[in-house]
Coordinates of C-alpha atoms in Angstrom, one line a residue:
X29 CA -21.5 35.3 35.8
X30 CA -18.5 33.8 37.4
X31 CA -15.0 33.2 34.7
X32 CA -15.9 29.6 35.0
X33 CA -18.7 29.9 33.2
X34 CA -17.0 31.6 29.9
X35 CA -14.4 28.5 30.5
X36 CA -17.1 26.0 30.2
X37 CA -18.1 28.2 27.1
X38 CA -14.8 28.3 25.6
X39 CA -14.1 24.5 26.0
X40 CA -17.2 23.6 24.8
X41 CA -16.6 25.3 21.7
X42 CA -13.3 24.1 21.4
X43 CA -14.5 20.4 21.6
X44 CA -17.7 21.4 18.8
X45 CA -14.5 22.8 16.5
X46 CA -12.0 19.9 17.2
X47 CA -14.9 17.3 16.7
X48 CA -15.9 19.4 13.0
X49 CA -12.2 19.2 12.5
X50 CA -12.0 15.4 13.0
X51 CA -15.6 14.6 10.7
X52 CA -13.7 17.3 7.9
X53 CA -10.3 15.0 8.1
X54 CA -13.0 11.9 7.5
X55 CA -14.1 12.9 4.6
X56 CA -11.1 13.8 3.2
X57 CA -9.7 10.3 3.7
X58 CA -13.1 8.4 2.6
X59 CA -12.8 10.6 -0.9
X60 CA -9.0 10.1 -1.4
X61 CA -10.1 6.9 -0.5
X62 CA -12.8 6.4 -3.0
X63 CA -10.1 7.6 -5.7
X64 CA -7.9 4.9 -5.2
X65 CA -11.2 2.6 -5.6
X66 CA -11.4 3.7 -8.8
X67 CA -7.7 4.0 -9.2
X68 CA -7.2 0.2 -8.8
X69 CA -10.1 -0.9 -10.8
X70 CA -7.6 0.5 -13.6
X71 CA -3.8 -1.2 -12.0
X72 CA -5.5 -3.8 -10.9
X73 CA -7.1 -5.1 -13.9
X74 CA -4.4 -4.2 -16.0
X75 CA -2.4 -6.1 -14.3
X76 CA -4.5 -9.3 -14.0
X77 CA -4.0 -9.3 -18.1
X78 CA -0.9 -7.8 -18.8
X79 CA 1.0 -10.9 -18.5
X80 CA -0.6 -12.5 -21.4
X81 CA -1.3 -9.6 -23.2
X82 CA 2.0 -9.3 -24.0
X83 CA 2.7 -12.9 -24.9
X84 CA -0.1 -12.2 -27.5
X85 CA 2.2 -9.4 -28.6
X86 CA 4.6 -11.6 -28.9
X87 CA 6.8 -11.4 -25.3
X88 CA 8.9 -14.1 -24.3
X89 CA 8.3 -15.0 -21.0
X90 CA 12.1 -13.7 -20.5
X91 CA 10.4 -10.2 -21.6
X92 CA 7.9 -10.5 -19.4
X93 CA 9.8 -11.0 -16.2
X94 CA 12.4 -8.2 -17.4
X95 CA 9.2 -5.7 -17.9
X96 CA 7.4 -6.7 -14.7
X97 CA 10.8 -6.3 -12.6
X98 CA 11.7 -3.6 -14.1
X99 CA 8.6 -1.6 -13.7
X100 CA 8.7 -2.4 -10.1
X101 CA 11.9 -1.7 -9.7
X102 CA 11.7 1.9 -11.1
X103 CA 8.5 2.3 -9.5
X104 CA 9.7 1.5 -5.8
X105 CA 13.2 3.1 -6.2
X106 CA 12.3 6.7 -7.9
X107 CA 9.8 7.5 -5.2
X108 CA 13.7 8.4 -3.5
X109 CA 13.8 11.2 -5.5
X110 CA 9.6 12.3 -6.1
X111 CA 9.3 12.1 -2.1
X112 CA 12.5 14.2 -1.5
X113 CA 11.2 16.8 -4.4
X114 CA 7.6 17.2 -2.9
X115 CA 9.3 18.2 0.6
X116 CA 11.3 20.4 -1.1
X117 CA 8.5 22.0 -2.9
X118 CA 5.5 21.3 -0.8
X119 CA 3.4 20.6 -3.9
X120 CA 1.9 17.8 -3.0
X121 CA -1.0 18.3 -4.8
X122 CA 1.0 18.7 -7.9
X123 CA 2.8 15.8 -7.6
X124 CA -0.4 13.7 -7.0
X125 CA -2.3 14.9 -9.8
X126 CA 0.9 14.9 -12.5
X127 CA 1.3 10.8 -11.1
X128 CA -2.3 10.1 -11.6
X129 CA -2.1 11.4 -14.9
X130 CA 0.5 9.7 -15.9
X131 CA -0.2 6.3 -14.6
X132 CA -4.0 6.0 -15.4
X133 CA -3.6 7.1 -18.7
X134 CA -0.9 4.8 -19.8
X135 CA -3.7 1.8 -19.1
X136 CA -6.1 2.6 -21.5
X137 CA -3.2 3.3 -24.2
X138 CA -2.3 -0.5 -24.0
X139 CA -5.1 -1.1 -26.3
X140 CA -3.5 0.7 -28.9
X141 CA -0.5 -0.9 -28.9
X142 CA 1.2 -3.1 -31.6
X143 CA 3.9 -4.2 -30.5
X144 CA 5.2 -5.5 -26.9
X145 CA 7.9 -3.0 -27.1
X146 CA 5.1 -0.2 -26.6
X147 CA 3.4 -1.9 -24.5
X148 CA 6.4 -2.2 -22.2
X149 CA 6.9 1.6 -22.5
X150 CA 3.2 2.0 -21.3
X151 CA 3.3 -0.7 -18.5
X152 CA 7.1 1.2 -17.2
X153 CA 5.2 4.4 -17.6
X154 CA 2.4 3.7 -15.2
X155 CA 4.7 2.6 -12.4
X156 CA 6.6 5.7 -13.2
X157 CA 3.0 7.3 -12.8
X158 CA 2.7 5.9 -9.3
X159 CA 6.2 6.5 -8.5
X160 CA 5.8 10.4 -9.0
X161 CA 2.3 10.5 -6.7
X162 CA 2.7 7.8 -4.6
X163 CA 5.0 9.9 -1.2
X164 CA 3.0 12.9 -1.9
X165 CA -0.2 11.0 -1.8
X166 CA 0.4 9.1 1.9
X167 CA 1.7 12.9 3.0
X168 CA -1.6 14.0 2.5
X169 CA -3.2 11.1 3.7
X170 CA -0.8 11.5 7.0
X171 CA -2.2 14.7 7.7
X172 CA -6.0 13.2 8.0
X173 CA -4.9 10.3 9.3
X174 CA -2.9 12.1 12.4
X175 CA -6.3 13.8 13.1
X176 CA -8.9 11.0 13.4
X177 CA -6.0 7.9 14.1
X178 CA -3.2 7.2 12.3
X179 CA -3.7 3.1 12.1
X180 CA -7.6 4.2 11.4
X181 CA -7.2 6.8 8.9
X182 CA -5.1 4.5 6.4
X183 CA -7.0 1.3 7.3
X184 CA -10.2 2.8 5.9
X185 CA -8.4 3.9 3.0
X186 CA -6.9 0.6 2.6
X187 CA -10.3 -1.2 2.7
X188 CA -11.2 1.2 0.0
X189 CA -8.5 0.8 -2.0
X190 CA -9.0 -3.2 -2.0
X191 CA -12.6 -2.5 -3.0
X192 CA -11.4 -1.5 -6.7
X193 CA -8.2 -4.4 -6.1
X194 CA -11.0 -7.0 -6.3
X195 CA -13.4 -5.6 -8.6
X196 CA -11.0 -4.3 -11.7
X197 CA -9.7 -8.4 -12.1
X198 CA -13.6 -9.5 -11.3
X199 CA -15.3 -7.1 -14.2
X200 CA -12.4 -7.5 -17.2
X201 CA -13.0 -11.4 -16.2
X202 CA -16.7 -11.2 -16.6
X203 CA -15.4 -8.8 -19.8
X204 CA -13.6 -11.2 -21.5
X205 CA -16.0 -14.2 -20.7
X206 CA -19.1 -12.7 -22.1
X207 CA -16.9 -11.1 -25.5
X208 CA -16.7 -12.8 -28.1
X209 CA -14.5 -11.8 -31.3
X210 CA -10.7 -13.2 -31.2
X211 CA -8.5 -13.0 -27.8
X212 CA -6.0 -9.9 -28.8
X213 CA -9.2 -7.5 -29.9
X214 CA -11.0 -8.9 -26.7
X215 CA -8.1 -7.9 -24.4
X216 CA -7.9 -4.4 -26.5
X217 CA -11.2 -4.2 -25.6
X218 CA -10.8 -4.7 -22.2
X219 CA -8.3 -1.9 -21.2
X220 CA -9.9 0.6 -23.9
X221 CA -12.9 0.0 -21.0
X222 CA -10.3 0.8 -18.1
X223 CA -10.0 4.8 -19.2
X224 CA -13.8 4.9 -17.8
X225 CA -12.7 4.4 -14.2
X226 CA -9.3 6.4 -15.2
X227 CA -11.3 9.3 -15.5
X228 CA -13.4 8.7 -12.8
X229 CA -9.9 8.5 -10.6
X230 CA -9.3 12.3 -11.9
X231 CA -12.6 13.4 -11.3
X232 CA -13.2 12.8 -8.2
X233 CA -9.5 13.9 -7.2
X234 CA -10.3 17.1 -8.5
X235 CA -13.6 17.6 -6.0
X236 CA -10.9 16.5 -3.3
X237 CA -8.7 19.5 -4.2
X238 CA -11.5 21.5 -4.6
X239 CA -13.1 20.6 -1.2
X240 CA -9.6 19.8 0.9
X241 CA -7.3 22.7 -0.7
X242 CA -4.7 22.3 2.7
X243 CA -5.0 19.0 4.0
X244 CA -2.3 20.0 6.0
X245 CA -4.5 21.8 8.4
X246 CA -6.5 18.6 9.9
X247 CA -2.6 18.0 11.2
X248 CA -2.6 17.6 15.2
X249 CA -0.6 19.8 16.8
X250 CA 0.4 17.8 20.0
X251 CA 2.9 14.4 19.3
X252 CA 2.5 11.7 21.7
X253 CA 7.0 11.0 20.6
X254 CA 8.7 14.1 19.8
X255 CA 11.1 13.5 17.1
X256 CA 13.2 16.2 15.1
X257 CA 13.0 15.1 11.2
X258 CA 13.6 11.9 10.7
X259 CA 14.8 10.2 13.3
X260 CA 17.2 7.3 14.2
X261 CA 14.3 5.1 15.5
X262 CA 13.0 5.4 11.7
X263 CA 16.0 4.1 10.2
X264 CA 15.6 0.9 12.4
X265 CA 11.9 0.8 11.2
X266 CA 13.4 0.7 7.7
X267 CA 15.5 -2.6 9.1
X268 CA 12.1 -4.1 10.4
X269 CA 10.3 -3.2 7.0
X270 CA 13.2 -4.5 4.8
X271 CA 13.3 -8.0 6.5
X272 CA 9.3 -8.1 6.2
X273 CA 9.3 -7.4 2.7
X274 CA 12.1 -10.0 1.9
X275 CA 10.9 -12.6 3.4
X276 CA 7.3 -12.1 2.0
X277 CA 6.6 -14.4 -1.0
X278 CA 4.9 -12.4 -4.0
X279 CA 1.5 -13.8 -4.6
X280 CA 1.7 -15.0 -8.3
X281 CA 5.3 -17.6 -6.6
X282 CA 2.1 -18.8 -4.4
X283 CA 0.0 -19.3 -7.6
X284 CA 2.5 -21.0 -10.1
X285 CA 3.1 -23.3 -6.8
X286 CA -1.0 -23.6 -6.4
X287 CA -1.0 -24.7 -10.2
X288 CA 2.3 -27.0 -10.4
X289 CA 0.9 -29.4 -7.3
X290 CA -2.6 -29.1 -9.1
X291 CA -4.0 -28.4 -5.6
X292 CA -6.6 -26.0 -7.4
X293 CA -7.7 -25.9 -11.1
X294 CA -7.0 -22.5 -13.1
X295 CA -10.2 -21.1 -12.6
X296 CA -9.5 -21.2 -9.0
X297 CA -6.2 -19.5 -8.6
X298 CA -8.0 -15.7 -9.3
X299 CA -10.4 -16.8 -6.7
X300 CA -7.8 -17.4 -4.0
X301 CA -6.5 -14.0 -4.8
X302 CA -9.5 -12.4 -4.6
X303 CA -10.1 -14.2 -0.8
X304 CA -6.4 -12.8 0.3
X305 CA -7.4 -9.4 -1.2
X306 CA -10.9 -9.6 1.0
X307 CA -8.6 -10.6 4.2
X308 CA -6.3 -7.8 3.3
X309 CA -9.4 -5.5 3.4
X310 CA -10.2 -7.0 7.0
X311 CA -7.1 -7.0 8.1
X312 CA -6.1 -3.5 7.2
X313 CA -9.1 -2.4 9.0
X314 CA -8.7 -4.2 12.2
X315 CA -5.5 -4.1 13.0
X316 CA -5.5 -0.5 12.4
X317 CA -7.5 0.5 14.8
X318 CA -6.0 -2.0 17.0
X319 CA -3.2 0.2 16.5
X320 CA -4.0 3.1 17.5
X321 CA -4.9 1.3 20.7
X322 CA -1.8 -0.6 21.6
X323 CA 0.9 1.6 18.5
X324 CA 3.5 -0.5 16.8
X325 CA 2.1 -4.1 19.4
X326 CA -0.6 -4.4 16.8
X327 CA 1.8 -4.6 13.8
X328 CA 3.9 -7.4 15.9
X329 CA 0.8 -9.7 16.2
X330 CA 0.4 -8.9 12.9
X331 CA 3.7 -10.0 11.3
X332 CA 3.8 -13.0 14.0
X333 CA 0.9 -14.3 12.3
X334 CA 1.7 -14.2 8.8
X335 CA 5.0 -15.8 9.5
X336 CA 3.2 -19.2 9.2
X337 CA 2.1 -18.3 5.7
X338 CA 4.4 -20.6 4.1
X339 CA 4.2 -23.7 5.3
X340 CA 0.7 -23.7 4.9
X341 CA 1.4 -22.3 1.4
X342 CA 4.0 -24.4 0.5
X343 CA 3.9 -27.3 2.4
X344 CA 0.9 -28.4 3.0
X345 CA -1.2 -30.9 0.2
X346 CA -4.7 -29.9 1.9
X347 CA -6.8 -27.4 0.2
X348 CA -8.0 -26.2 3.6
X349 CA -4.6 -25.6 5.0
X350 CA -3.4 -24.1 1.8
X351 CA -6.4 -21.3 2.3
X352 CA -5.6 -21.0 5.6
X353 CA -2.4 -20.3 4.1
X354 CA -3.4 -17.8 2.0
X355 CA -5.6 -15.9 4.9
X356 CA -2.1 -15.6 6.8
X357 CA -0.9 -13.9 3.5
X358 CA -3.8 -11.7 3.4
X359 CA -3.4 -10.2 6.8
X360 CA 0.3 -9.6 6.6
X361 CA -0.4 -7.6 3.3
X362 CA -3.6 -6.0 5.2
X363 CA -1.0 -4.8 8.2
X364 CA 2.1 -3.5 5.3
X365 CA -0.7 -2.1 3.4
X366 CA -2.0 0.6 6.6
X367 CA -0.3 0.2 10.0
X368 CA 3.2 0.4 8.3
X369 CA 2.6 3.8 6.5
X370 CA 0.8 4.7 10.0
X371 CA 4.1 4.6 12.3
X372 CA 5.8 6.5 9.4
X373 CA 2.6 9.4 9.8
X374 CA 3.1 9.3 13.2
X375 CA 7.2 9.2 14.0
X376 CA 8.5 11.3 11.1
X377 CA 7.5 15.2 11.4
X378 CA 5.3 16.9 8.4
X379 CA 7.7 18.6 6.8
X380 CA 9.5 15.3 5.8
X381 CA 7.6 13.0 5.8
X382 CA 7.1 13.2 1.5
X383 CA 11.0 11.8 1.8
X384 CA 10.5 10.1 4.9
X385 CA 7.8 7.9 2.4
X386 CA 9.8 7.8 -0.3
X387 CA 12.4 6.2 1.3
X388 CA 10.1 3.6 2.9
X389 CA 8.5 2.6 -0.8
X390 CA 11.8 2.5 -2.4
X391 CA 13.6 0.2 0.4
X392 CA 10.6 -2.2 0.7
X393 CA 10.2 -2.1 -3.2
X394 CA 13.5 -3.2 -3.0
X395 CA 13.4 -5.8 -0.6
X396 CA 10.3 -7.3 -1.6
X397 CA 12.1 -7.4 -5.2
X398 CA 15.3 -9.4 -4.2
X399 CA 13.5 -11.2 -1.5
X400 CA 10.6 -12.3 -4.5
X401 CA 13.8 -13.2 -6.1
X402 CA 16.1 -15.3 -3.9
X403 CA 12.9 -17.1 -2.8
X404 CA 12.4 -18.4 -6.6
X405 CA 15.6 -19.7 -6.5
X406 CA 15.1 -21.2 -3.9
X407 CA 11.5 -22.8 -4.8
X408 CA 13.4 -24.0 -7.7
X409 CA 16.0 -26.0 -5.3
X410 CA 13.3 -26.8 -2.7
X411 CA 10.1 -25.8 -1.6
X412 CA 11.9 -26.7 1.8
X413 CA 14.8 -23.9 2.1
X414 CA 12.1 -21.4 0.6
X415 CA 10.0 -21.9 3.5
X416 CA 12.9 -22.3 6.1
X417 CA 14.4 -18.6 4.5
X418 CA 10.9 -16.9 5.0
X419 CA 10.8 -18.2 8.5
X420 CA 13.7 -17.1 9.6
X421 CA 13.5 -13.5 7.6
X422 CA 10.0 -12.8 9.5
X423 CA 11.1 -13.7 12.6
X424 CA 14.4 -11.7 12.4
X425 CA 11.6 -8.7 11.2
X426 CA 9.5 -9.6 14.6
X427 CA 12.5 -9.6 16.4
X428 CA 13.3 -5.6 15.2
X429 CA 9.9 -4.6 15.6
X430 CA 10.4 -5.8 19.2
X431 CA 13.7 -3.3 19.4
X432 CA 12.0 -0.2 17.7
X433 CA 8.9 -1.2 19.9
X434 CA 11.6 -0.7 23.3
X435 CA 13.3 2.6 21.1
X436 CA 9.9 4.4 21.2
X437 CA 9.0 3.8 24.7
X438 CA 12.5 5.0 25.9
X439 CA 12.0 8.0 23.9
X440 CA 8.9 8.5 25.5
X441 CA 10.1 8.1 29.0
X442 CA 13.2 11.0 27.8
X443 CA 10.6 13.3 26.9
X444 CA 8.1 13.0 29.5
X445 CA 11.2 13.3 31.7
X446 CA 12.1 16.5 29.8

């Protein structure tokens, strides 16, 4: 038997491993993804009701943008620090479960609250919750992700994730609507239910740890970009990621708009969200497996296309262009929600990418918050300079993705040179 026979062998069983490797990364990312299912059935329908809950408590409504900002704020901007300390540390795992913990837990407490002060502590706690798991989670995720696609890998998990975004709001809705009894025991009610799925979330993360002990192993070994650390083309993806999350409107400045032109009656406004959450779904899904096609092109057509999501929004006194306007939302959340976490996986080397991610949450947290911000000023002058200001801060965002896009390929060229 000729040597070329025990190389066909040995390649043949290298493929069988690599393609076992790649189903094994799968399933990693369809559980992990499952958990956040469940994960935002809790968020997410605590956050549909927390608003009034705690004007029921007895919140101003100067409370209740304090407590909202703030728990984004804190939320976004420690992930600095719980990003840096997993690197340092490499317990990702730890981290994940001690932020799970804390945030899904703090839900179901709501219902035992008397007073808005606690329930303020509780709602801060819970983005302090996601704050602590949130880098170490998309680390682990990256690993999986860099194995099977990096824009496929965090789509899927996106798609799942908006699964339980749309279904927490649906079933405390259908809650509420079919309980009678007065409104504050109803609502107590309502997040006393959210601990089922809460411990659901922990369950199911605990057969992942079980089951994927080193996710770290389903990492690729070859990079198509070699980059040391974190690298300067990442801090100009930070500039690109910072002008697309000012110039993004949050969705409840589209819904007070929606309800102050009377385009929509009340009952309508949830489902609008729940059509931009099933676009974000789609979205996530296609374009990121577009991207691992065509690489950071797929987020440009992306963020092109939701550029026109305000005037449609804002501008328009047609219910039909107003949902079009609202589909153009969907897809730029579904792009920010899995292609941008994808280019961090796959320019930013393991070992730092748990601060690489923390420093990408934290800057767009805090973009999005003072974009959110300016733009209700704004809205309050006119609708007009609102729009005109998104406009131009999305395009100035396509315009750096275009720069980073040229960045990579000449770094490409220097190490295929090399």
């Amino acid at each position: 038997m000729s040597m070329g026979y025990f190389e066909k062998i040995y390649l043949k069983n290298k493929k069988r491993r690599c393609s076992k490797t790649k189903k094994t990364a799968m399933g990693f990312i369809v559980v992990m993804g499952i958990v956040s299912l469940f994960a935002d059935i809790t968020h997410e329908g605590a956050r549909s009701l927390i608003g009034p809950y705690l004007g029921l408590l007895g919140a101003s409504a100067t409370a209740v943008g304090i407590i909202s900002g703030l728990g984004e704020f804190i939320g976004y901007g420690l992930r600095l620090l719980t990003g840096y300390l997993s690197d340092k540390t490499r317990r990702y795992w730890l981290f994940t479960f001690l932020g799970y913990g804390m945030d899904l837990f703090s839900v179901p407490l709501l219902a035992l609250a008397g007073r808005w002060e606690i329930a303020a502590m509780l709602i801060i706690m819970e983005r302090t919750g996601k704050a602590i798991r949130k880098p170490s989670k998309d680390t682990l995720m990256s690993y999986a992700a860099r194995n099977v696609g990096s824009g496929k890998g965090f789509a899927i998990a996106e798609v799942l994730d908006q699964i339980g975004a749309v279904s927490g709001p649906v079933i405390l809705s259908l809650i509420l609507l079919f309980k009678s009894g007065d409104e504050l025991t109803n609502y107590r009610l309502a997040f006393a239910i959210l601990l089922i799925p809460a411990l659901i979330t922990l369950v199911l993360l605990s057969i992942s740890r079980l089951n994927f002990p080193q996710p770290k192993k389903f990492e690729v070994k070859e990079d198509k970009i070699n980059f040391e650390g974190i690298s300067k083309s990442y801090w100009l993806y930070l500039v690109a990621i910072s002008l697309i999350a000012a110039g993004f409107a949050d969705f409840p400045l589209l819904a007070f708009h929606f309800q102050r032109i009377d385009i929509f009656n009340s009952t309508m406004i949830p489902f609008m969200y729940a059509i931009a959450m099933g676009v974000d779904a789609v979205s996530a899904l296609i374009f990121g497996l577009f991207y691992d096609k065509v690489g950071v092109t797929s987020l440009i057509i992306a963020s092109s296309l939701s550029i026109f999501f305000s005037p449609f929004s804002f501008l328009s006194n047609s219910s039909l262009l107003v949902i079009l306007g609202v589909i153009l939302w969907g897809v730029g959340m579904g792009a920010q929600e899995s292609i941008l976490k994808s280019v961090v996986a796959d320019i930013v080397t393991p070992e730092k990418r748990g601060t690489a991610y923390g420093f990408f949450n934290a800057i767009f947290g805090l973009f999005w918050f003072i974009g959110s911000a300016f733009m209700g000023i704004l809205y309050d002058h006119t609708v007009v300079s609102l729009v005109v200001f998104s406009m131009i801060i999305e395009s100035a965002a396509v315009f750096t993705l275009f720069l980073f896009k040229f960045k990579l390929v000449n770094t490409l060229n220097k190490n295929e040179r090399g």
